[in-house]
Amino acid sequence: MRLRHTVIALALLLPGLAAAHAFKLGERVPAVGVNDKGELVYQQDEDKFSYKSWNSAQLSGKVRVILHIAGRSSAKEQNAALIEAIKAAHLPHDRYQTTTIVNTDDAIPGTGMFVRSSLESNKQQFPWSQFIVDSNGSARQAWQLEKGGSTIVVLDDTAHVRYVKDGPLTQDEVQQAMKLIHELLQK
């Protein structure tokens, strides 16, 4: 009898353990603000970079992929296939945006300067994309994400979660996410 109760208790706990993040399908992204660094802004006419505070309330208005990554090249590589698929799709900038949030609090010590330099280069190359530098790990904490990893979240234009995955996407999952993005853009 005791073993049966233990098995039932474990079965009830396991679904909660499997969801290692705070995102819920069909719901809005949990609120978070990034004030230390924040959104990377590129002033093309002056060839100058600056930062401004950013918060998740700004996610409405476009279909969006949030890519949350630790400030490590290994985390960036986890979902490179999806980023390449997004680039190849030539999605409309007026209705779609990629928001990359880099947790520089979770970078290899001494590499923060290189991470920011890489982001600045990407911002110059893809000015329509949004890059957030999260120096305190605020988003990782608010969204209950694993350290050292990469998380993909697809949002509709009202900032409701339509797809979420921690860790690397398989090729099938990349195709599934891209199909969903195209469907959301058709609405």
Tab-separated table of C-alpha atoms in Angstrom, residues 19-171:
chain	number	residue	atom	x	y	z
A	19	ALA	CA	8.182	21.861	-17.281
A	20	ALA	CA	11.475	23.464	-16.366
A	21	HIS	CA	10.304	26.919	-17.407
A	22	ALA	CA	7.502	29.356	-16.589
A	23	PHE	CA	6.020	29.554	-20.113
A	24	LYS	CA	2.502	28.212	-20.646
A	25	LEU	CA	1.034	27.597	-24.089
A	26	GLY	CA	-1.731	30.059	-24.882
A	27	GLU	CA	-0.709	32.487	-22.141
A	28	ARG	CA	1.301	35.699	-22.265
A	29	VAL	CA	5.006	35.647	-21.538
A	30	PRO	CA	5.648	36.037	-17.796
A	31	ALA	CA	6.548	39.659	-17.059
A	32	VAL	CA	10.207	40.605	-16.860
A	33	GLY	CA	12.263	43.775	-17.156
A	34	VAL	CA	15.930	44.174	-18.054
A	35	ASN	CA	17.384	47.424	-16.774
A	36	ASP	CA	21.113	46.649	-16.520
A	37	LYS	CA	22.205	46.979	-20.154
A	38	GLY	CA	18.885	46.030	-21.841
A	39	GLU	CA	18.019	46.470	-25.512
A	40	LEU	CA	20.956	47.141	-27.799
A	41	VAL	CA	20.258	50.194	-29.963
A	42	TYR	CA	22.306	50.973	-33.067
A	43	GLN	CA	22.330	54.552	-34.318
A	44	GLN	CA	23.404	53.975	-37.900
A	45	ASP	CA	23.943	57.639	-38.804
A	46	GLU	CA	26.442	57.996	-35.924
A	47	ASP	CA	27.702	54.379	-36.070
A	48	LYS	CA	27.134	54.244	-32.304
A	49	PHE	CA	25.656	51.696	-29.900
A	50	SER	CA	23.712	52.336	-26.724
A	51	TYR	CA	21.357	50.473	-24.415
A	52	LYS	CA	17.877	51.170	-23.143
A	53	SER	CA	15.699	49.427	-20.577
A	54	TRP	CA	13.546	46.639	-21.987
A	55	ASN	CA	10.567	44.711	-20.683
A	56	SER	CA	8.364	41.886	-21.900
A	57	ALA	CA	5.348	44.201	-22.295
A	58	GLN	CA	7.064	45.360	-25.520
A	59	LEU	CA	6.628	41.939	-27.155
A	60	SER	CA	3.127	42.560	-28.587
A	61	GLY	CA	2.527	43.719	-32.125
A	62	LYS	CA	4.509	41.191	-34.165
A	63	VAL	CA	4.856	37.452	-34.526
A	64	ARG	CA	8.081	36.786	-32.729
A	65	VAL	CA	10.685	34.206	-31.840
A	66	ILE	CA	12.377	34.755	-28.506
A	67	LEU	CA	15.769	33.126	-28.356
A	68	HIS	CA	17.040	33.175	-24.778
A	69	ILE	CA	20.643	32.025	-24.541
A	70	ALA	CA	23.434	31.933	-22.017
A	71	GLY	CA	26.362	34.139	-23.003
A	72	ARG	CA	28.319	31.130	-24.244
A	73	SER	CA	29.052	29.978	-27.793
A	74	SER	CA	27.862	26.464	-26.889
A	75	ALA	CA	24.410	27.875	-26.011
A	76	LYS	CA	24.306	29.934	-29.219
A	77	GLU	CA	25.088	26.845	-31.304
A	78	GLN	CA	22.232	24.828	-29.776
A	79	ASN	CA	19.610	26.515	-31.960
A	80	ALA	CA	21.685	27.806	-34.858
A	81	ALA	CA	19.587	25.678	-37.258
A	82	LEU	CA	16.428	27.616	-36.374
A	83	ILE	CA	18.187	30.967	-36.772
A	84	GLU	CA	19.468	29.898	-40.193
A	85	ALA	CA	15.946	28.797	-41.185
A	86	ILE	CA	14.568	32.178	-40.076
A	87	LYS	CA	17.215	34.033	-42.101
A	88	ALA	CA	16.496	31.906	-45.180
A	89	ALA	CA	12.722	32.509	-44.890
A	90	HIS	CA	13.074	36.309	-45.407
A	91	LEU	CA	10.162	36.979	-43.066
A	92	PRO	CA	8.433	40.383	-43.304
A	93	HIS	CA	10.103	42.827	-40.897
A	94	ASP	CA	6.892	44.771	-40.392
A	95	ARG	CA	5.091	41.696	-38.954
A	96	TYR	CA	7.890	39.471	-37.631
A	97	GLN	CA	10.834	40.001	-35.269
A	98	THR	CA	13.449	37.845	-33.601
A	99	THR	CA	14.201	38.882	-30.026
A	100	THR	CA	17.496	37.470	-28.818
A	101	ILE	CA	18.063	37.764	-25.085
A	102	VAL	CA	21.623	37.000	-24.043
A	103	ASN	CA	22.238	36.279	-20.394
A	104	THR	CA	25.749	37.675	-19.949
A	105	ASP	CA	25.477	36.839	-16.236
A	106	ASP	CA	25.855	33.240	-17.472
A	107	ALA	CA	28.974	33.766	-19.586
A	108	ILE	CA	32.410	32.294	-19.155
A	109	PRO	CA	34.287	34.775	-16.926
A	110	GLY	CA	36.168	37.349	-18.967
A	111	THR	CA	34.171	36.821	-22.178
A	112	GLY	CA	31.415	39.414	-21.668
A	113	MET	CA	33.212	41.949	-23.853
A	114	PHE	CA	33.410	39.418	-26.730
A	115	VAL	CA	29.740	38.498	-26.359
A	116	ARG	CA	28.693	42.165	-26.575
A	117	SER	CA	30.980	42.712	-29.577
A	118	SER	CA	29.344	39.772	-31.355
A	119	LEU	CA	25.886	41.182	-30.579
A	120	GLU	CA	26.884	44.592	-31.931
A	121	SER	CA	28.052	42.955	-35.158
A	122	ASN	CA	24.757	41.056	-35.436
A	123	LYS	CA	22.758	44.242	-34.781
A	124	GLN	CA	24.595	46.005	-37.611
A	125	GLN	CA	23.943	43.067	-39.937
A	126	PHE	CA	20.302	42.553	-38.870
A	127	PRO	CA	19.069	45.972	-37.641
A	128	TRP	CA	15.416	44.836	-37.674
A	129	SER	CA	16.174	42.172	-35.038
A	130	GLN	CA	16.043	42.900	-31.343
A	131	PHE	CA	18.999	42.089	-29.079
A	132	ILE	CA	18.737	42.282	-25.309
A	133	VAL	CA	21.789	42.085	-23.045
A	134	ASP	CA	20.696	40.761	-19.668
A	135	SER	CA	23.651	41.375	-17.348
A	136	ASN	CA	21.839	40.208	-14.212
A	137	GLY	CA	20.063	37.142	-15.568
A	138	SER	CA	16.657	38.729	-14.896
A	139	ALA	CA	14.856	36.902	-17.721
A	140	ARG	CA	16.423	33.535	-16.846
A	141	GLN	CA	15.267	33.939	-13.248
A	142	ALA	CA	11.764	35.217	-14.076
A	143	TRP	CA	11.233	32.519	-16.696
A	144	GLN	CA	12.829	29.757	-14.588
A	145	LEU	CA	15.297	28.708	-17.301
A	146	GLU	CA	18.271	26.412	-16.906
A	147	LYS	CA	21.757	27.917	-16.671
A	148	GLY	CA	24.019	27.489	-19.681
A	149	GLY	CA	21.235	26.727	-22.117
A	150	SER	CA	19.108	27.958	-24.968
A	151	THR	CA	15.318	28.322	-25.050
A	152	ILE	CA	13.105	29.049	-28.049
A	153	VAL	CA	9.661	30.628	-27.642
A	154	VAL	CA	7.320	31.411	-30.563
A	155	LEU	CA	4.796	34.156	-29.829
A	156	ASP	CA	1.771	35.314	-31.774
A	157	ASP	CA	1.282	39.033	-32.370
A	158	THR	CA	-0.461	39.417	-28.992
A	159	ALA	CA	2.583	37.969	-27.167
A	160	HIS	CA	0.862	34.686	-26.325
A	161	VAL	CA	3.092	31.613	-26.253
A	162	ARG	CA	2.431	29.244	-29.148
A	163	TYR	CA	5.543	27.062	-28.919
A	164	VAL	CA	8.360	26.644	-26.405
A	165	LYS	CA	11.363	24.362	-26.173
A	166	ASP	CA	14.341	24.268	-23.820
A	167	GLY	CA	17.552	23.031	-25.365
A	168	PRO	CA	18.417	22.233	-28.962
A	169	LEU	CA	15.640	21.728	-31.494
A	170	THR	CA	15.726	18.661	-33.732
A	171	GLN	CA	15.420	19.219	-37.478
